[in-house]
Amino acid sequence: MFDFYFNLPLIVRLVVQAGAVILVLFPIAAACSMAERKISAWIQGRPGPNRTVPPFLAWVPVFVPFLQRLGVFQLAADGGKFVFKQDPVPGHVNKVYFILAPIIAMIPALSTIVVVPFGAYVDSAGKLVPIVLANLDIGLLAVFAVSSLGVYSVILAGWASNSKYSFLGGVRASAQLVSYELAMTLSVLPVFLWVNAPGGQGTLSLFDVVQLQSGVGLHWNSVWFIGYFPVSAFIFLVALFAETNRAPFDMPESESELVGGFHTEYGAFKWSLFFVAEYCHMVVGSGVFILLFLGGWNPLPGLPLTALVDLLHGVIPFATHPLFMGLLGIGIFIGKVILSIFFFMWVRWTLPRFRYDQVMDLGWTKLLPLSIANLVIYTLGIAGLALLQK
Amino acid sequence: MAVIPVDRKPLTFAERTYIPQIIGGLRTTLKHFFRPTVTLQYPEQRPEIPKGYRGVPTLVKDPNGREKCVSCQLCEFVCPPKAIRIAPGELPADSANAHVEKGPQAFDIDMLRCIYCGLCQEVCPEEAIFLQNQFSMSGYTRAEMVNNKARLYELGGTLPDQHFKWDKKKAAEEHGNAH
Amino acid sequence: MADLIFYIFAAFTAGSALAVVLTKNTVAAALALLLCLVGVAGIFVLLDAFLLAALMVFVYAGAVVALFLFIVMLLDVQGGVRKPFKKATIVSSVFAFILLLLGLASFAHKGVQTTGDLGAAAPVGATLKSYGEQLFTTYLLPVQIVGFLLLIAMLGVIVLSKKFEGLEDIK
């Protein structure tokens, strides 16, 4: 049934797959902006945007008012507004870099997803295959590498805007992102020491990390890695907040001090590109967090996707079909990502923004030593386990 | 003056990590997340106006439908932003209280100037001008924002009256001891 | 196909490297350096050295150039008047150019591959495991030396950046 697809040339298939991934990622990122407004509203005891409805749909009884109260049409109106609004380029900016910056922002935001697996299926040979655009050996490193390029859009935007607020935002962003990258990278090393324990295959692939969290029932591998590496997970999460410029680390834009930070001078479509890029970073970042520490596409600890499919096979006959299994895995993964994004927003509307020196202090004098100590302890522990097994 | 020294306790380790505080904050916001919203859906739901609210100043009539204002112009004089303009004049000859009192020919309150201080209501000897519940004024032109006499009576309507001054006057006239 | 991609990346890298030297705007130069590093990473990918490519982007493009830009922005360097070249600069650059030509000539002369097909042997840096093994066995000494040099550089930066009022502070 799908043979014709696999008979297509590789490059066509890759383009189709990449297009499909972006078609999922982009609306999620866009919907996040509405979710942000709704969640902030509910936390503050407000209903949030609930008025907008296109007149030609207003007559539909139950369904449309429900969407209206959820603010779905507001999202469409906002998106349309960004497209049709006048796009000002202030006279005092460096035009080339000013226009380049939002474009650069989209590149790492959309390309990190390439090495992130988001599901798995059992192929005809009975082997578990990840659903991913490129299953690289160095998966996580590639995510880190490409996402570290995200800082340039912020720096460039800050510099090219030629205004002091933007400039301060850009400077803060570059310092903050470089600082927290260190703690973030060190915090995941224990996980990969464990994955690559002596006798292991030697990989940084995120798929293999999930495989080690897919034990059935009571098994060593049934525990998600947040149970084995709570400190790593904590440091990674905090650094993720800092890397995605989310509150309480949104120093680069902190509207109470810097007007809008690096995007002060931006408006209309260019501004919305920054906005969407931030949410894309959030989606990919929480995806990586879930793969590393929360069991990826496995629904529950001790109940991996394969076991769930076998259970469902009794109820639904086509449950073991690769297509169903793949979609189920992707669904579970996206569900977890959405929960994690909710957590991001929940934190944003709870915590006050840190002062800039506190951010730097936390990064360099707290998280970095903590992650180094974490690494050393886990290295000794894993080496000790390996000795014991001998 | 007694000075009470209050020792500031040093932060405990748990407090310095800030994590218990974060968790407490998250719990609070989650509680609010599931609580019903408190927003008033304004144009459909109207707020409950408390007693003694000072809204748009209006002119009122007594229960017999007579206008109470005698155009003494005290409100015009007391009005701090000079929002009130009154043109005093004789009452029409066929009205019951003609030749006794005057009445306003024109009574304009410029709502772009009015500061809702309530001094006009305070100063009015006839209890003819009241700041009532109306709180929302809007218009497309400046001229629209000036309430004329007809509009002021329309907004004000009739308020219960304790004195019924005209009835008393009429009774006194009939019994022959006016004033 | 791979050759064509190589030429594209090589031209891209060389072009942006030239731009680093020739452009007057410091921020533009730093960005050209960024492009140059990305081009080098692309060439590493063509050589199947994915790890090196990722590290190249992660460390150099992601962090080092960001710090360059950070410093440039803090110093707020504007393209001023260019000073005339010193004699020593001219002599050393001519010398370096001759060395470069010699190096290219030696490549052209001796670099012709006479051994068996290198593609048959697994490239050393291709998989993470072989890379790590080589790093901690064959190339252990260079790694140690580089690490030591970096440590010295770090100490030097600390000493230079901290203002010592007197000898008491050091003690």
PDB file of C-alpha atoms in Angstrom, chain A residues 280-371:
ATOM      1  CA  CYS A 280      10.172  26.271  17.851  1.00  0.00           C
ATOM      2  CA  HIS A 281      13.205  26.247  20.139  1.00  0.00           C
ATOM      3  CA  MET A 282      10.883  25.454  23.003  1.00  0.00           C
ATOM      4  CA  VAL A 283       9.223  22.598  21.141  1.00  0.00           C
ATOM      5  CA  VAL A 284      12.527  21.051  20.063  1.00  0.00           C
ATOM      6  CA  GLY A 285      14.140  21.666  23.452  1.00  0.00           C
ATOM      7  CA  SER A 286      11.322  20.015  25.352  1.00  0.00           C
ATOM      8  CA  GLY A 287      11.386  17.207  22.800  1.00  0.00           C
ATOM      9  CA  VAL A 288      15.040  16.576  23.586  1.00  0.00           C
ATOM     10  CA  PHE A 289      14.328  16.739  27.309  1.00  0.00           C
ATOM     11  CA  ILE A 290      11.581  14.156  26.916  1.00  0.00           C
ATOM     12  CA  LEU A 291      13.795  11.849  24.864  1.00  0.00           C
ATOM     13  CA  LEU A 292      16.611  12.103  27.375  1.00  0.00           C
ATOM     14  CA  PHE A 293      14.770  11.956  30.661  1.00  0.00           C
ATOM     15  CA  LEU A 294      11.080  11.197  30.191  1.00  0.00           C
ATOM     16  CA  GLY A 295      11.079   8.041  28.110  1.00  0.00           C
ATOM     17  CA  GLY A 296      10.480   9.529  24.670  1.00  0.00           C
ATOM     18  CA  TRP A 297       7.458   7.958  22.995  1.00  0.00           C
ATOM     19  CA  ASN A 298       6.886   5.349  25.718  1.00  0.00           C
ATOM     20  CA  PRO A 299       3.552   5.974  27.412  1.00  0.00           C
ATOM     21  CA  LEU A 300       4.464   4.870  30.960  1.00  0.00           C
ATOM     22  CA  PRO A 301       7.568   3.632  32.781  1.00  0.00           C
ATOM     23  CA  GLY A 302       7.593  -0.158  32.372  1.00  0.00           C
ATOM     24  CA  LEU A 303       5.097   0.033  29.520  1.00  0.00           C
ATOM     25  CA  PRO A 304       7.014   0.851  26.331  1.00  0.00           C
ATOM     26  CA  LEU A 305       5.333   1.531  23.037  1.00  0.00           C
ATOM     27  CA  THR A 306       5.906  -2.013  21.760  1.00  0.00           C
ATOM     28  CA  ALA A 307       4.220  -3.512  24.853  1.00  0.00           C
ATOM     29  CA  LEU A 308       1.317  -1.072  24.544  1.00  0.00           C
ATOM     30  CA  VAL A 309       0.832  -2.047  20.914  1.00  0.00           C
ATOM     31  CA  ASP A 310       0.854  -5.722  21.868  1.00  0.00           C
ATOM     32  CA  LEU A 311      -1.779  -5.025  24.518  1.00  0.00           C
ATOM     33  CA  LEU A 312      -3.901  -3.064  22.062  1.00  0.00           C
ATOM     34  CA  HIS A 313      -3.600  -5.838  19.532  1.00  0.00           C
ATOM     35  CA  GLY A 314      -6.223  -7.778  21.495  1.00  0.00           C
ATOM     36  CA  VAL A 315      -8.708  -4.912  21.121  1.00  0.00           C
ATOM     37  CA  ILE A 316      -7.808  -3.369  17.790  1.00  0.00           C
ATOM     38  CA  PRO A 317      -6.668  -5.883  15.160  1.00  0.00           C
ATOM     39  CA  PHE A 318      -4.524  -3.448  13.159  1.00  0.00           C
ATOM     40  CA  ALA A 319      -2.622  -2.170  16.239  1.00  0.00           C
ATOM     41  CA  THR A 320       0.654  -3.761  15.218  1.00  0.00           C
ATOM     42  CA  HIS A 321       0.509  -2.212  11.767  1.00  0.00           C
ATOM     43  CA  PRO A 322       3.608  -0.006  11.344  1.00  0.00           C
ATOM     44  CA  LEU A 323       1.491   2.989  10.384  1.00  0.00           C
ATOM     45  CA  PHE A 324      -0.727   2.752  13.477  1.00  0.00           C
ATOM     46  CA  MET A 325       2.236   2.169  15.752  1.00  0.00           C
ATOM     47  CA  GLY A 326       4.157   5.050  14.255  1.00  0.00           C
ATOM     48  CA  LEU A 327       1.221   7.435  14.589  1.00  0.00           C
ATOM     49  CA  LEU A 328       0.592   6.254  18.155  1.00  0.00           C
ATOM     50  CA  GLY A 329       4.237   6.854  19.056  1.00  0.00           C
ATOM     51  CA  ILE A 330       4.222  10.304  17.468  1.00  0.00           C
ATOM     52  CA  GLY A 331       0.959  11.095  19.236  1.00  0.00           C
ATOM     53  CA  ILE A 332       2.340  10.113  22.635  1.00  0.00           C
ATOM     54  CA  PHE A 333       5.516  12.077  21.975  1.00  0.00           C
ATOM     55  CA  ILE A 334       3.638  15.208  20.894  1.00  0.00           C
ATOM     56  CA  GLY A 335       1.371  14.834  23.920  1.00  0.00           C
ATOM     57  CA  LYS A 336       4.396  14.832  26.194  1.00  0.00           C
ATOM     58  CA  VAL A 337       5.857  17.812  24.348  1.00  0.00           C
ATOM     59  CA  ILE A 338       2.631  19.733  24.850  1.00  0.00           C
ATOM     60  CA  LEU A 339       2.624  18.927  28.567  1.00  0.00           C
ATOM     61  CA  SER A 340       6.212  20.089  28.775  1.00  0.00           C
ATOM     62  CA  ILE A 341       5.369  23.330  26.965  1.00  0.00           C
ATOM     63  CA  PHE A 342       2.564  23.814  29.443  1.00  0.00           C
ATOM     64  CA  PHE A 343       5.179  23.466  32.168  1.00  0.00           C
ATOM     65  CA  PHE A 344       7.306  26.126  30.475  1.00  0.00           C
ATOM     66  CA  MET A 345       4.363  28.516  30.440  1.00  0.00           C
ATOM     67  CA  TRP A 346       3.295  27.608  33.938  1.00  0.00           C
ATOM     68  CA  VAL A 347       6.767  28.524  35.179  1.00  0.00           C
ATOM     69  CA  ARG A 348       6.787  31.715  33.148  1.00  0.00           C
ATOM     70  CA  TRP A 349       3.608  33.001  34.736  1.00  0.00           C
ATOM     71  CA  THR A 350       4.722  31.982  38.221  1.00  0.00           C
ATOM     72  CA  LEU A 351       8.276  33.167  38.665  1.00  0.00           C
ATOM     73  CA  PRO A 352       9.597  36.704  38.529  1.00  0.00           C
ATOM     74  CA  ARG A 353      12.475  37.431  36.177  1.00  0.00           C
ATOM     75  CA  PHE A 354      15.939  37.071  37.675  1.00  0.00           C
ATOM     76  CA  ARG A 355      18.271  40.028  37.800  1.00  0.00           C
ATOM     77  CA  TYR A 356      21.045  39.833  35.243  1.00  0.00           C
ATOM     78  CA  ASP A 357      23.861  39.273  37.752  1.00  0.00           C
ATOM     79  CA  GLN A 358      21.770  36.546  39.401  1.00  0.00           C
ATOM     80  CA  VAL A 359      21.452  34.797  36.060  1.00  0.00           C
ATOM     81  CA  MET A 360      25.194  34.870  35.518  1.00  0.00           C
ATOM     82  CA  ASP A 361      25.854  33.868  39.123  1.00  0.00           C
ATOM     83  CA  LEU A 362      23.466  30.928  38.870  1.00  0.00           C
ATOM     84  CA  GLY A 363      25.020  29.765  35.623  1.00  0.00           C
ATOM     85  CA  TRP A 364      28.672  30.001  36.498  1.00  0.00           C
ATOM     86  CA  THR A 365      28.904  29.508  40.244  1.00  0.00           C
ATOM     87  CA  LYS A 366      25.971  27.167  40.894  1.00  0.00           C
ATOM     88  CA  LEU A 367      24.958  25.106  37.870  1.00  0.00           C
ATOM     89  CA  LEU A 368      28.406  24.624  36.371  1.00  0.00           C
ATOM     90  CA  PRO A 369      30.071  23.258  39.563  1.00  0.00           C
ATOM     91  CA  LEU A 370      26.949  21.215  40.253  1.00  0.00           C
ATOM     92  CA  SER A 371      27.033  19.663  36.809  1.00  0.00           C
TER      93      SER A 371
END
